[in-house]
Amino acid sequence: KQEVTQIPAALSVPEGENLVLNCSFTDSAIYNLQWFRQDPGKGLTSLLLIQSSQREQTSGRLNASLDKSSGRSTLYIAASQPGDSATYLCAVPRSNTGKLIFGQGTTLQVKP
Amino acid sequence: NAGVMQNPRHLVRRRGQEARLRCSPMKGHSHVYWYRQLPEEGLKFMVYLQKENIIDESGMPKERFSAEFPKEGPSILRIQQVVRGDSAAYFCASSQSVQGVETQYFGPGTRLLVL
């Protein structure tokens, strides 16, 4: 059974810091891993999707890495800004139906 | 492309009433997923549908919950005889295909409150 865990559950940093969010999964036979952002009371915004054959993906100040053998992914945010404050979720699809298994999320607060 | 649309955004029901949640996938997407986010909990898969077919409903409670995705019109998640424990945010997501397991795009959610 696939389980997804995110550490830490909450993180508070001053503006400008670089930070790393962690995601681990128990079954390394994944198709891909997706990182999402969720703002309070809002839906999910897809940030990055890393295919199982890839090691990392970059979008602007975000860089996500994937290490299937160790069952880990990290989301690196460079030069954090108050606007980055949100909950970050990682998810992996279970089987080939695409249904996503989510971690509990890391709630990030970036203080100005 | 308008993105995934859900309505209503907020829904208040009294115990015992029915709740109907609607989801219109992105244009060109034929795969729809429903997820539920209970207060202080993570997102949990409920059901996966393609047009006129339920593919996987392993995450949906066996009683009171049903889902459909007709040939025409939006996908509907129906909750009969709602109870307070059904209060949650219900999210719909769509994707273009499953092959290679593509990115799922999420709607803004429907927040159901059962009084």
XYZ file of C-alpha atoms in Angstrom:
227
model
C 0.000 0.000 0.000
C 1.413 3.360 -1.017
C 1.842 5.918 1.757
C 3.060 9.456 1.283
C 4.591 11.473 4.106
C 5.632 15.100 4.209
C 8.016 16.657 6.674
C 7.867 19.147 8.268
C 4.146 19.702 8.777
C 4.740 23.423 9.171
C 7.606 25.763 8.421
C 8.148 29.465 9.088
C 11.046 31.330 7.494
C 12.060 34.939 6.937
C 11.754 36.369 3.478
C 14.689 35.665 1.191
C 15.653 32.294 2.634
C 16.108 29.223 0.503
C 14.163 26.268 1.801
C 13.524 22.587 1.186
C 10.303 20.657 1.615
C 10.450 16.897 1.883
C 8.190 14.155 0.589
C 8.675 10.413 1.028
C 6.738 7.485 -0.383
C 6.805 3.806 0.536
C 6.365 2.149 -2.870
C 9.078 3.159 -5.332
C 7.138 1.820 -8.340
C 5.626 5.178 -9.222
C 4.727 6.680 -12.586
C 5.495 10.209 -11.505
C 5.317 12.590 -8.576
C 3.446 15.856 -8.540
C 3.851 18.912 -6.311
C 0.873 21.164 -5.675
C 0.245 24.416 -3.895
C -2.965 25.086 -1.969
C -3.890 28.522 -0.698
C -6.341 28.772 2.236
C -9.895 28.133 1.081
C -8.791 27.567 -2.484
C -8.156 24.690 -4.845
C -4.874 23.080 -5.813
C -2.435 24.525 -8.288
C -0.041 22.118 -9.973
C 3.537 23.310 -9.589
C 5.709 20.558 -11.009
C 5.343 17.009 -12.270
C 8.377 14.751 -12.373
C 8.134 11.617 -14.469
C 9.616 8.444 -13.002
C 12.455 8.567 -15.535
C 13.456 12.090 -14.527
C 15.664 13.247 -11.673
C 14.438 16.812 -11.399
C 12.219 19.538 -12.791
C 12.553 23.285 -12.544
C 10.077 26.117 -12.830
C 11.280 29.592 -11.954
C 12.390 29.615 -8.318
C 11.141 26.071 -7.775
C 13.168 22.928 -8.257
C 11.825 19.468 -7.530
C 13.992 16.364 -7.353
C 13.060 12.714 -7.371
C 15.002 9.734 -6.025
C 12.878 6.662 -6.624
C 15.300 4.222 -5.048
C 15.137 5.975 -1.702
C 11.468 6.909 -2.050
C 12.067 10.636 -1.691
C 11.351 13.904 -3.392
C 12.299 17.415 -2.392
C 10.882 20.765 -3.407
C 13.457 23.518 -3.254
C 12.224 27.114 -3.143
C 14.865 29.759 -3.770
C 14.716 33.283 -2.384
C 11.372 32.781 -0.668
C 8.768 35.542 -0.755
C 5.671 36.235 1.394
C 3.576 35.272 -1.619
C 4.979 31.746 -1.345
C 3.041 31.269 1.893
C 0.679 28.342 1.311
C 0.350 24.614 1.906
C 2.492 22.465 -0.361
C 1.324 18.971 -1.199
C 3.066 16.133 -2.944
C 1.173 13.287 -4.562
C 1.868 10.084 -6.456
C -0.575 8.205 -8.668
C -1.645 4.791 -7.527
C -1.663 2.229 -10.330
C -2.356 3.260 -13.878
C -5.760 4.749 -13.129
C -4.072 7.967 -12.105
C -5.781 8.380 -8.745
C -3.486 10.411 -6.551
C -2.231 9.538 -3.078
C -1.477 12.761 -1.224
C 0.807 13.606 1.634
C -0.557 15.631 4.525
C 1.176 18.747 3.277
C 3.671 21.276 4.590
C 2.233 24.650 5.553
C 4.769 27.337 4.753
C 4.787 30.841 6.152
C 7.263 33.342 4.754
C 7.563 36.399 6.971
C 8.351 39.781 5.412
C -9.585 27.332 -21.656
C -11.634 28.061 -18.560
C -10.063 25.385 -16.401
C -11.920 22.964 -14.172
C -15.146 24.474 -12.902
C -17.063 23.427 -9.829
C -20.340 24.641 -8.469
C -21.571 25.574 -6.089
C -18.469 26.884 -4.347
C -20.221 26.721 -0.994
C -23.161 24.546 -0.036
C -25.040 24.416 3.257
C -27.340 21.514 3.973
C -29.234 20.285 7.000
C -28.848 16.720 8.150
C -30.899 14.375 6.019
C -30.948 16.574 2.923
C -29.274 15.784 -0.378
C -26.169 17.497 -1.728
C -25.330 17.680 -5.428
C -21.879 18.833 -6.448
C -21.057 19.585 -10.075
C -17.791 19.490 -11.947
C -17.075 20.563 -15.508
C -13.649 19.301 -16.632
C -11.251 21.254 -18.771
C -12.088 21.298 -22.454
C -10.812 18.149 -24.099
C -10.471 16.230 -20.830
C -12.421 13.015 -20.524
C -11.085 11.792 -17.178
C -12.582 13.106 -13.938
C -11.490 12.439 -10.364
C -13.222 13.416 -7.125
C -11.296 13.952 -3.887
C -12.427 14.883 -0.398
C -10.546 16.975 2.129
C -11.902 16.614 5.637
C -11.051 19.308 8.194
C -7.449 18.961 9.372
C -6.916 15.971 7.091
C -5.288 15.400 3.742
C -6.919 14.913 0.383
C -8.379 11.464 -0.176
C -9.352 9.919 -3.481
C -13.025 9.056 -3.853
C -13.881 8.086 -7.429
C -12.506 8.114 -10.972
C -14.826 8.394 -13.966
C -14.648 8.555 -17.704
C -17.591 9.536 -19.867
C -20.565 7.349 -18.866
C -18.328 4.956 -16.896
C -17.178 4.624 -13.312
C -13.654 3.255 -13.497
C -12.644 3.187 -9.837
C -14.881 3.980 -6.874
C -12.713 2.343 -4.240
C -12.479 5.536 -2.182
C -16.158 6.308 -2.073
C -18.331 5.320 0.915
C -20.601 2.440 -0.033
C -23.759 4.120 1.182
C -25.301 7.503 0.410
C -22.601 8.528 -2.102
C -22.841 8.202 -5.866
C -21.135 9.747 -8.862
C -21.803 10.024 -12.558
C -20.244 11.557 -15.643
C -22.865 11.551 -18.383
C -22.204 11.796 -22.083
C -23.391 15.394 -21.987
C -23.001 17.750 -19.080
C -20.916 17.915 -15.938
C -19.883 15.194 -13.572
C -22.114 14.994 -10.503
C -21.193 13.844 -7.009
C -24.358 13.138 -5.072
C -24.599 12.690 -1.320
C -27.927 11.526 0.015
C -29.120 12.038 3.590
C -26.099 14.090 4.551
C -24.639 13.865 8.039
C -22.337 16.276 9.868
C -19.344 14.080 9.081
C -19.836 14.825 5.382
C -18.775 18.438 5.979
C -15.622 18.832 3.917
C -14.144 20.356 0.814
C -14.807 18.287 -2.283
C -12.405 18.743 -5.169
C -12.741 17.642 -8.733
C -9.766 17.139 -11.044
C -9.535 16.331 -14.724
C -6.895 15.042 -17.070
C -6.632 14.509 -20.783
C -5.596 10.887 -20.581
C -4.254 8.328 -18.182
C -1.504 6.989 -20.399
C 1.745 8.017 -18.762
C -0.416 9.438 -16.010
C -0.658 13.074 -16.907
C -0.996 16.144 -14.758
C -4.348 16.471 -13.050
C -5.875 19.924 -12.984
C -7.988 20.771 -9.978
C -11.083 22.873 -9.611
C -11.599 25.395 -6.786
C -13.633 22.927 -4.756
C -17.070 22.862 -3.184
C -17.157 23.429 0.540
C -20.031 21.516 2.051
C -21.281 22.397 5.505
C -23.876 20.162 7.117
C -25.782 21.750 9.969
